[in-house]
Amino acid sequence: MDTNTILMIVGGAVVGVIIGYIIAKSLEKSNASKIIKNAQSEAKTILKEAKIEGESLRKEKELKAKEKFIELKAEHEKVILSRDKKMAEAEKRTRDKESQISNELSRAKKATQSLEDKIKDYDFRLEFVDKKKEELDKAHKSQIKQLEVISGLSAEDAKEQLVESLKEEAKTDAMSFVQDKVEEAKLTAQQEAKKIIINTIQRIGTEEAIDNCVSVFNIESDDVKGRIIGREGRNIRAIEAATGVEIIVDDTPEAIILSCFDSVRREIARLSLHKLVTDGRIHPARIEEVVRKTEKQINQEIIEVGKRTVIDLGIHGLHPELIKLVGRMKYRSSYGQNLLQHSREVAKLCGVMAAELGLNPKLAKRAGLLHDIGKVPSSETDVETPHAILGMKWAEKHGEKSEVCNAIGAHHDEIEMTTLLSPIIQVCDAISGARPGARRQVLDSYIQRLKDLEAVAFGFTGVKKAYAIQAGRELRVIVESEKVSDDVASKLSFEISQKIQTDMTYPGQVKVTVIRETRAVNIAK
């Protein structure tokens, strides 16, 4: 291939490249113009949609603004109406007040005028009385002179003789009057005392808690008994040594008996057993640790009980040691009667009775609550001292008033009563202890007396049923209408009352009611 041919080929290739480049550029320009046109049309569409959306948003905001304006306008109108109403009411009250004041002023003027008239009338009458008094004195003096001339005695001698005769007569009359008043006062005092006691008992009602010397600890299964006893009984011996409570494990299913006269120790043992069984770890070291923690818990609970008690009774300023003694009474009993409940009841009775007698009820409540604190001694040496004297010493030691101390010490007549508060404490203590059901001995005798009362009625012929009600204050007897007539029923009531009066010993009165009922029964078939 020669040089010309090569140059022609190269020239043709260069020309082809140039032509291709020109064609490519022209194509690229046409594509770019199409893209620009499409972009411009899309931009116009977006601007149009944006304008439409902006217009709708503007209208929506304007609508919301109008609604808000209408709402605020309505609220503002309500406020204005409320203010107008209040102002109208205030104006009305002001007018009413002005009319009331004017009426009062007119009444005051009338009263002032009436008072001035009465003062004038009084001055006139006073002047008239002074004149009459002068005339009476002159007449009296002239009469005395005439009597002296007639009797031959001077006025002083006649006066002495008259005074002596009046003295003797006055002594006799005074002695008779005093005797009558003393007898009347005795009757009245007895009636008033009975009324006060009855009202007090009726107003105070307290549930009686009867404590026993044993507690029952329930367990889930009898397998726990073996763990409580321990190997060769070491666990149960450790519990008894730590708590001072006898633990009885017998054939009773799912139960262990805790026996101890001291309720505090019995409660410590019960709570300790509960913690040990719940925890599952039962061995001597763990037992001693749990018992120590439980003792602290019980001591804290005693303080809380004392605080709640004094707050419930409205007693303030009591020494912390006395509060602790009050709390310990929860775990003590007297003849089966819970000591704290008994003391609370005595405090309430004392407060009511002192108020009826015009004495200080708060001081009476204080003395009533503390009257038996000597029954919770803190050491063995205190047991030998009577509980009333011991309680009085503790009260004196902790700064209680002399009236309270005397009432505590004298409520069983160990010392002389020096205040009116002491007999009230003694009486309320007797009322709380003697209430039927409060103590075991009283409950037994009370039930026996009711049975005897009913047995008296059954001793008469014609008696069908007999019920002793109202705590033995009333006996209702139901008789057979065929055997007992109305006249016999009246006679039977009298005879039963006489029988009760002669054969039984009872406080107060017993009302006997005989009921006779006639029934006619037929059956329609």
Coordinates of C-alpha atoms in Angstrom, one line a residue:
M1 CA 0.0 0.0 0.0
D2 CA 1.5 3.3 -1.1
T3 CA 1.7 6.6 0.9
N4 CA -1.3 8.2 -0.9
T5 CA -3.6 5.5 0.0
I6 CA -2.6 5.7 3.7
L7 CA -3.1 9.4 3.7
M8 CA -6.5 9.0 2.2
I9 CA -7.5 6.5 4.7
V10 CA -6.2 8.6 7.6
G11 CA -7.9 11.7 6.1
G12 CA -11.2 9.8 5.8
A13 CA -11.0 8.6 9.4
V14 CA -10.3 12.1 10.6
V15 CA -13.2 13.4 8.6
G16 CA -15.5 10.6 9.9
V17 CA -14.5 11.4 13.5
I18 CA -15.2 15.1 13.0
I19 CA -18.5 14.4 11.4
G20 CA -19.5 12.0 14.3
Y21 CA -18.5 14.5 16.9
I22 CA -20.6 17.2 15.2
I23 CA -23.6 14.8 15.0
A24 CA -23.1 13.8 18.7
K25 CA -23.1 17.5 19.8
S26 CA -26.2 18.2 17.8
L27 CA -28.0 15.2 19.4
E28 CA -26.8 16.3 22.8
K29 CA -28.2 19.8 22.3
S30 CA -31.5 18.5 21.2
N31 CA -31.8 16.2 24.3
A32 CA -30.8 19.0 26.6
S33 CA -33.4 21.3 25.2
K34 CA -36.0 18.6 25.7
I35 CA -34.9 18.1 29.4
I36 CA -35.0 21.8 30.0
K37 CA -38.5 22.0 28.6
N38 CA -39.7 19.1 30.7
A39 CA -38.1 20.7 33.8
Q40 CA -39.8 24.0 33.1
S41 CA -43.2 22.4 32.7
E42 CA -42.7 20.4 35.9
A43 CA -41.6 23.6 37.7
K44 CA -44.8 25.4 36.5
T45 CA -46.9 22.5 37.7
I46 CA -45.2 22.5 41.2
L47 CA -45.6 26.2 41.5
K48 CA -49.3 26.0 40.5
E49 CA -49.9 23.2 43.1
A50 CA -48.0 25.1 45.7
K51 CA -50.1 28.2 45.1
I52 CA -53.3 26.1 45.3
E53 CA -52.1 24.4 48.6
G54 CA -51.0 27.8 50.0
E55 CA -54.4 29.3 49.2
S56 CA -56.2 26.4 51.0
L57 CA -53.9 26.7 54.0
R58 CA -54.5 30.4 54.1
K59 CA -58.3 29.9 54.0
E60 CA -58.1 27.1 56.7
K61 CA -56.0 29.3 59.0
E62 CA -58.3 32.2 58.5
L63 CA -61.3 29.9 59.4
K64 CA -59.5 28.7 62.5
A65 CA -58.7 32.2 63.5
K66 CA -62.3 33.3 63.1
E67 CA -63.5 30.3 65.2
K68 CA -61.0 31.1 67.9
F69 CA -62.1 34.7 67.8
I70 CA -65.7 33.7 68.2
E71 CA -64.9 31.3 71.1
L72 CA -62.8 34.0 72.9
K73 CA -65.6 36.5 72.3
A74 CA -68.2 34.1 73.8
E75 CA -65.9 33.5 76.9
H76 CA -65.4 37.2 77.3
E77 CA -69.1 37.8 77.1
K78 CA -69.7 35.0 79.8
V79 CA -67.1 36.7 82.0
I80 CA -68.8 40.1 81.5
L81 CA -72.2 38.5 82.3
S82 CA -70.8 36.9 85.4
R83 CA -69.3 40.1 86.6
D84 CA -72.5 42.0 85.9
K85 CA -74.5 39.3 87.8
K86 CA -72.1 39.5 90.8
M87 CA -72.3 43.3 90.7
A88 CA -76.1 43.2 90.7
E89 CA -76.0 40.7 93.6
A90 CA -73.6 43.0 95.5
E91 CA -75.8 46.0 94.8
K92 CA -78.8 44.1 96.0
R93 CA -77.0 43.0 99.2
T94 CA -75.9 46.6 99.8
R95 CA -79.5 47.8 99.4
D96 CA -80.7 45.1 101.7
K97 CA -78.0 46.0 104.2
E98 CA -78.9 49.7 104.0
S99 CA -82.6 49.0 104.5
Q100 CA -81.7 46.7 107.5
I101 CA -79.5 49.4 109.0
S102 CA -82.2 52.0 108.6
N103 CA -84.7 49.7 110.3
E104 CA -82.3 49.1 113.1
L105 CA -81.7 52.9 113.4
S106 CA -85.4 53.5 113.6
R107 CA -85.8 50.8 116.3
A108 CA -82.8 52.2 118.2
K109 CA -84.4 55.7 118.1
K110 CA -87.7 54.2 119.4
A111 CA -85.8 52.3 122.1
T112 CA -83.9 55.4 123.1
Q113 CA -87.1 57.4 123.3
S114 CA -88.8 54.7 125.4
L115 CA -85.7 54.5 127.7
E116 CA -85.8 58.3 128.2
D117 CA -89.5 58.1 129.1
K118 CA -88.8 55.3 131.5
I119 CA -86.0 57.3 133.1
K120 CA -88.3 60.3 133.6
D121 CA -90.9 58.0 135.1
Y122 CA -88.3 56.4 137.4
D123 CA -87.1 59.8 138.6
F124 CA -90.6 60.8 139.4
R125 CA -91.3 57.6 141.3
L126 CA -88.0 57.8 143.1
E127 CA -88.8 61.3 144.3
F128 CA -92.3 60.1 145.4
V129 CA -90.8 57.2 147.3
D130 CA -88.3 59.5 149.1
K131 CA -91.2 61.6 150.3
K132 CA -93.1 58.6 151.4
K133 CA -90.1 57.3 153.2
E134 CA -89.6 60.5 155.1
E135 CA -93.3 60.5 156.2
L136 CA -92.9 56.8 157.2
D137 CA -89.8 57.5 159.3
K138 CA -91.6 60.3 161.1
A139 CA -94.7 58.0 161.8
H140 CA -92.4 55.2 162.9
K141 CA -90.6 57.4 165.4
S142 CA -93.8 58.7 166.8
Q143 CA -95.1 55.1 167.1
I144 CA -92.0 54.0 169.0
K145 CA -92.4 56.9 171.4
Q146 CA -96.0 55.9 172.1
L147 CA -95.0 52.2 172.6
E148 CA -92.3 53.2 175.0
V149 CA -94.8 55.3 177.0
I150 CA -97.3 52.4 177.1
S151 CA -94.9 49.5 177.8
G152 CA -92.6 51.4 180.2
L153 CA -89.5 50.0 178.3
S154 CA -87.1 51.8 176.1
A155 CA -86.7 50.8 172.5
E156 CA -83.3 49.2 173.1
D157 CA -84.6 47.0 176.0
A158 CA -87.6 45.8 173.9
K159 CA -85.2 45.1 171.0
E160 CA -83.0 42.9 173.2
Q161 CA -85.9 40.9 174.5
L162 CA -87.3 40.4 171.0
V163 CA -83.9 39.4 169.6
E164 CA -83.4 36.8 172.4
S165 CA -86.8 35.2 171.8
L166 CA -86.2 35.2 168.0
K167 CA -82.8 33.6 168.5
E168 CA -84.3 30.6 170.3
E169 CA -87.0 30.2 167.8
A170 CA -84.6 30.6 164.9
K171 CA -82.3 27.9 166.4
T172 CA -85.2 25.4 166.6
D173 CA -86.4 26.2 163.1
A174 CA -82.8 26.1 161.7
M175 CA -82.1 22.7 163.2
S176 CA -85.3 21.3 161.8
F177 CA -84.6 22.8 158.4
V178 CA -81.1 21.5 158.4
Q179 CA -82.2 18.0 159.4
D180 CA -84.8 18.0 156.6
K181 CA -82.4 19.2 154.0
V182 CA -79.8 16.7 155.1
E183 CA -82.3 13.8 154.6
E184 CA -83.4 15.3 151.3
A185 CA -79.8 15.7 150.2
K186 CA -79.0 12.0 151.1
L187 CA -81.9 10.8 149.0
T188 CA -81.1 13.2 146.1
A189 CA -77.4 12.3 146.2
Q190 CA -78.2 8.6 146.0
Q191 CA -80.5 9.2 143.1
E192 CA -78.1 11.5 141.3
A193 CA -75.2 9.1 141.8
K194 CA -77.2 6.2 140.4
K195 CA -78.3 8.3 137.5
I196 CA -74.7 9.3 136.7
I197 CA -73.4 5.8 137.0
I198 CA -76.2 4.4 134.8
N199 CA -75.7 7.1 132.1
T200 CA -72.0 6.5 132.2
I201 CA -72.3 2.7 131.7
Q202 CA -74.8 3.2 128.9
R203 CA -72.5 5.6 127.0
I204 CA -69.4 3.4 127.3
G205 CA -69.3 0.1 125.6
T206 CA -66.0 -1.8 125.2
E207 CA -65.4 -5.3 124.0
E208 CA -63.7 -7.5 126.5
A209 CA -60.7 -9.6 125.4
I210 CA -60.2 -12.8 127.3
D211 CA -56.6 -14.0 127.3
N212 CA -55.5 -17.6 127.9
C213 CA -52.2 -18.9 129.1
V214 CA -51.6 -20.9 125.8
S215 CA -51.3 -20.0 122.2
V216 CA -51.7 -22.4 119.2
F217 CA -49.1 -22.1 116.4
N218 CA -50.5 -23.5 113.2
I219 CA -48.2 -25.2 110.7
E220 CA -48.7 -26.4 107.1
S221 CA -47.8 -30.0 107.7
D222 CA -46.6 -32.3 110.4
D223 CA -43.1 -32.6 108.7
V224 CA -42.4 -29.1 110.2
K225 CA -42.7 -30.5 113.7
G226 CA -39.6 -32.6 113.2
R227 CA -37.6 -29.6 112.0
I228 CA -38.7 -27.6 115.0
I229 CA -37.8 -30.4 117.4
G230 CA -34.4 -30.8 115.7
R231 CA -31.8 -33.6 116.2
E232 CA -32.2 -35.0 119.7
G233 CA -34.5 -32.1 120.5
R234 CA -31.8 -29.4 120.4
N235 CA -33.9 -26.9 118.4
I236 CA -36.9 -27.1 120.7
R237 CA -34.6 -26.8 123.8
A238 CA -32.9 -23.7 122.2
I239 CA -36.3 -22.1 121.6
E240 CA -37.5 -22.8 125.2
A241 CA -34.3 -21.5 126.6
A242 CA -34.3 -18.3 124.5
T243 CA -38.0 -17.4 125.0
G244 CA -38.9 -19.0 128.4
V245 CA -42.0 -20.6 126.9
E246 CA -42.9 -24.2 127.1
I247 CA -43.5 -25.7 123.6
I248 CA -45.8 -28.7 123.5
V249 CA -45.5 -30.9 120.4
D250 CA -48.2 -33.7 120.6
D251 CA -50.4 -35.6 118.2
T252 CA -52.6 -32.5 117.4
P253 CA -52.5 -32.3 113.6
E254 CA -50.8 -29.2 112.1
A255 CA -50.6 -27.4 115.4
I256 CA -48.0 -26.7 118.2
I257 CA -49.0 -25.4 121.6
L258 CA -47.1 -22.6 123.3
S259 CA -47.7 -22.4 127.1
C260 CA -46.6 -19.5 129.3
F261 CA -48.3 -17.2 131.8
D262 CA -46.4 -14.2 130.4
S263 CA -48.2 -13.0 127.2
V264 CA -45.2 -11.0 126.0
R265 CA -42.9 -14.1 126.0
R266 CA -45.6 -16.2 124.4
E267 CA -46.0 -13.6 121.6
I268 CA -42.2 -13.5 121.1
A269 CA -42.1 -17.3 120.8
R270 CA -45.0 -17.3 118.4
L271 CA -43.5 -14.7 116.1
S272 CA -40.1 -16.3 116.3
L273 CA -41.5 -19.7 115.3
H274 CA -43.3 -18.1 112.4
K275 CA -40.1 -16.4 111.1
L276 CA -38.1 -19.6 111.5
V277 CA -40.6 -21.8 109.7
T278 CA -41.0 -19.3 106.9
D279 CA -37.2 -18.9 106.5
G280 CA -36.6 -22.7 106.7
R281 CA -33.3 -22.3 108.5
I282 CA -33.8 -23.8 112.0
H283 CA -30.8 -24.3 114.2
P284 CA -29.7 -23.0 117.7
A285 CA -27.6 -20.0 116.4
R286 CA -30.4 -18.9 114.0
I287 CA -33.0 -19.3 116.8
E288 CA -31.1 -17.0 119.2
E289 CA -30.7 -14.4 116.4
V290 CA -34.4 -14.5 115.5
V291 CA -35.5 -14.3 119.1
R292 CA -33.3 -11.2 119.7
K293 CA -34.8 -9.5 116.6
T294 CA -38.3 -10.4 117.7
E295 CA -37.8 -9.0 121.2
K296 CA -36.8 -5.7 119.7
Q297 CA -39.8 -5.8 117.4
I298 CA -42.2 -6.5 120.3
N299 CA -40.6 -3.7 122.4
Q300 CA -41.2 -1.3 119.5
E301 CA -44.7 -2.5 119.1
I302 CA -45.4 -2.0 122.9
I303 CA -44.3 1.7 122.5
E304 CA -46.5 2.1 119.4
V305 CA -49.5 0.6 121.2
G306 CA -49.0 3.0 124.2
K307 CA -48.8 6.0 121.8
R308 CA -51.9 5.0 119.9
T309 CA -53.8 4.4 123.2
V310 CA -52.9 7.9 124.7
I311 CA -53.7 9.5 121.4
D312 CA -57.1 7.8 121.1
L313 CA -58.0 8.9 124.7
G314 CA -56.8 12.5 124.1
I315 CA -54.1 12.3 126.8
H316 CA -51.1 14.6 126.2
G317 CA -47.7 15.1 127.9
L318 CA -47.4 11.5 129.3
H319 CA -43.8 10.5 130.2
P320 CA -42.3 8.0 127.7
E321 CA -41.8 5.4 130.4
L322 CA -45.5 5.6 131.3
I323 CA -46.4 5.2 127.7
K324 CA -44.3 2.1 127.5
L325 CA -46.0 0.7 130.6
V326 CA -49.4 1.4 129.0
G327 CA -48.3 -0.5 125.9
R328 CA -47.1 -3.5 128.1
M329 CA -50.6 -3.7 129.5
K330 CA -51.7 -5.2 126.1
Y331 CA -49.9 -8.4 127.0
R332 CA -51.2 -8.6 130.6
S333 CA -54.5 -9.9 131.9
S334 CA -56.4 -9.6 135.3
Y335 CA -58.8 -12.5 136.1
G336 CA -59.0 -13.2 132.4
Q337 CA -59.7 -9.5 131.5
N338 CA -57.2 -7.8 129.1
L339 CA -55.5 -5.2 131.2
L340 CA -55.2 -2.6 128.4
Q341 CA -58.9 -2.9 127.4
H342 CA -59.8 -2.7 131.1
S343 CA -57.7 0.5 131.6
R344 CA -59.1 2.1 128.4
E345 CA -62.7 1.4 129.6
V346 CA -62.0 2.8 133.1
A347 CA -60.4 5.9 131.5
K348 CA -63.5 6.5 129.4
L349 CA -65.9 5.9 132.3
C350 CA -63.9 8.3 134.5
G351 CA -64.0 11.0 131.8
V352 CA -67.7 10.8 131.4
M353 CA -68.4 10.6 135.1
A354 CA -66.0 13.5 135.9
A355 CA -67.7 15.6 133.2
E356 CA -71.2 14.8 134.8
L357 CA -69.9 15.9 138.2
G358 CA -68.2 19.1 136.9
L359 CA -64.7 17.9 137.4
N360 CA -61.7 17.8 135.0
P361 CA -62.4 15.0 132.5
K362 CA -58.9 15.0 131.1
L363 CA -57.3 14.5 134.5
A364 CA -59.9 11.7 135.2
K365 CA -59.0 9.9 132.0
R366 CA -55.3 10.2 132.8
A367 CA -55.8 8.6 136.3
G368 CA -58.2 6.0 134.9
L369 CA -55.7 4.9 132.2
L370 CA -52.7 4.7 134.7
H371 CA -54.6 3.2 137.7
D372 CA -53.3 -0.4 137.0
I373 CA -49.8 0.3 135.7
G374 CA -48.5 -1.3 138.9
K375 CA -49.6 -4.7 137.4
V376 CA -46.8 -4.7 134.8
P377 CA -43.7 -4.8 137.1
S378 CA -40.3 -4.5 135.4
S379 CA -38.5 -6.6 138.0
E380 CA -39.1 -9.4 140.5
T381 CA -38.6 -7.1 143.4
D382 CA -41.6 -5.0 142.4
V383 CA -43.9 -8.0 142.6
E384 CA -43.9 -7.8 146.4
T385 CA -45.3 -4.2 146.4
P386 CA -49.2 -3.8 146.0
H387 CA -49.9 -2.8 142.5
A388 CA -51.7 0.4 143.5
I389 CA -48.8 1.6 145.6
L390 CA -46.3 0.7 142.9
G391 CA -48.3 2.5 140.3
M392 CA -48.5 5.6 142.5
K393 CA -44.7 5.6 143.0
W394 CA -44.1 5.3 139.3
A395 CA -46.5 8.1 138.6
E396 CA -44.8 10.3 141.2
K397 CA -41.4 9.4 139.8
H398 CA -42.4 10.5 136.3
G399 CA -44.0 13.8 137.3
E400 CA -47.7 13.1 137.4
K401 CA -50.0 15.5 139.5
S402 CA -50.8 14.7 143.1
E403 CA -54.5 14.1 142.3
V404 CA -53.6 11.4 139.7
C405 CA -51.1 9.8 142.1
N406 CA -53.6 9.7 145.0
A407 CA -56.3 8.3 142.7
I408 CA -53.9 5.5 141.6
G409 CA -52.7 4.6 145.1
A410 CA -56.2 4.8 146.7
H411 CA -58.3 2.9 144.2
H412 CA -58.0 -0.3 146.4
D413 CA -58.0 1.7 149.7
E414 CA -54.2 1.2 150.4
I415 CA -54.0 4.9 151.2
E416 CA -56.4 7.6 152.2
M417 CA -58.4 9.4 149.5
T418 CA -57.6 13.1 149.5
T419 CA -59.3 14.2 146.2
L420 CA -62.7 13.8 144.6
L421 CA -61.0 12.0 141.7
S422 CA -60.0 9.0 143.8
P423 CA -63.5 7.6 144.5
I424 CA -64.4 8.1 140.8
I425 CA -61.4 5.9 139.8
Q426 CA -62.4 3.3 142.4
V427 CA -66.0 3.2 141.3
C428 CA -65.2 3.0 137.5
D429 CA -62.6 0.2 138.2
A430 CA -65.4 -1.7 140.0
I431 CA -67.8 -1.1 137.2
S432 CA -65.4 -2.3 134.5
G433 CA -64.5 -5.4 136.5
A434 CA -68.0 -6.3 137.6
R435 CA -69.6 -6.1 134.1
P436 CA -71.0 -9.4 133.1
G437 CA -68.6 -11.3 130.9
A438 CA -65.6 -9.1 131.7
R439 CA -64.0 -11.6 134.0
R440 CA -64.4 -15.4 134.2
Q441 CA -65.6 -15.6 137.8
V442 CA -68.2 -12.9 137.2
L443 CA -69.3 -14.5 133.9
D444 CA -69.9 -17.9 135.7
S445 CA -71.9 -16.4 138.5
Y446 CA -73.8 -14.2 136.0
I447 CA -74.9 -17.2 133.9
Q448 CA -75.8 -19.2 137.1
R449 CA -77.9 -16.3 138.3
L450 CA -79.8 -16.2 135.0
K451 CA -80.4 -19.9 135.2
D452 CA -81.7 -19.7 138.8
L453 CA -84.0 -16.8 137.8
E454 CA -85.6 -18.9 135.0
A455 CA -85.8 -21.9 137.4
V456 CA -87.9 -19.9 139.8
A457 CA -90.5 -19.3 137.1
F458 CA -90.6 -23.0 136.1
G459 CA -91.4 -23.8 139.7
F460 CA -95.0 -22.6 139.2
T461 CA -97.8 -24.5 137.5
G462 CA -98.9 -23.4 134.0
V463 CA -95.6 -22.0 133.0
K464 CA -94.6 -23.0 129.5
K465 CA -91.4 -20.9 128.9
A466 CA -89.3 -18.5 130.9
Y467 CA -86.6 -16.2 129.6
A468 CA -84.3 -14.0 131.7
I469 CA -83.4 -10.9 129.6
Q470 CA -81.9 -7.5 130.0
A471 CA -78.9 -8.9 131.9
G472 CA -81.2 -10.4 134.5
R473 CA -83.2 -7.2 135.0
E474 CA -86.4 -8.7 133.5
L475 CA -88.0 -12.1 133.6
R476 CA -90.5 -12.9 130.8
V477 CA -92.8 -15.9 131.6
I478 CA -95.1 -17.4 128.9
V479 CA -98.0 -19.4 130.4
E480 CA -100.4 -21.9 128.9
S481 CA -103.7 -20.1 128.1
E482 CA -105.8 -23.2 128.9
K483 CA -104.4 -23.6 132.4
V484 CA -103.9 -19.9 133.4
S485 CA -106.6 -17.3 133.2
D486 CA -106.0 -13.5 133.1
D487 CA -106.7 -13.1 136.8
V488 CA -104.4 -16.0 137.6
A489 CA -101.7 -14.5 135.3
S490 CA -101.7 -11.3 137.4
K491 CA -101.5 -13.3 140.6
L492 CA -98.7 -15.5 139.1
S493 CA -96.7 -12.4 138.3
F494 CA -96.9 -11.2 141.9
E495 CA -96.1 -14.6 143.3
I496 CA -93.0 -15.1 141.1
S497 CA -91.7 -11.6 142.1
Q498 CA -92.2 -12.4 145.8
K499 CA -90.4 -15.7 145.3
I500 CA -87.4 -14.0 143.6
Q501 CA -87.3 -11.4 146.3
T502 CA -87.2 -13.9 149.1
D503 CA -85.0 -16.6 147.6
M504 CA -82.4 -14.8 145.5
T505 CA -79.8 -12.1 146.0
Y506 CA -79.4 -9.7 143.1
P507 CA -78.5 -6.0 142.5
G508 CA -81.2 -3.6 141.6
Q509 CA -84.7 -4.7 140.5
V510 CA -86.2 -7.6 138.5
K511 CA -89.2 -6.9 136.4
V512 CA -91.5 -10.0 136.0
T513 CA -93.8 -10.0 132.9
V514 CA -96.3 -12.8 132.5
I515 CA -97.6 -13.3 128.9
R516 CA -100.8 -15.2 128.2
E517 CA -101.7 -15.7 124.6
T518 CA -104.8 -17.4 123.2
R519 CA -104.7 -18.7 119.6
A520 CA -107.5 -20.0 117.5
V521 CA -106.3 -22.1 114.6
N522 CA -108.4 -23.6 111.8
I523 CA -107.4 -25.1 108.5
A524 CA -109.3 -24.5 105.2
K525 CA -109.3 -27.5 102.9

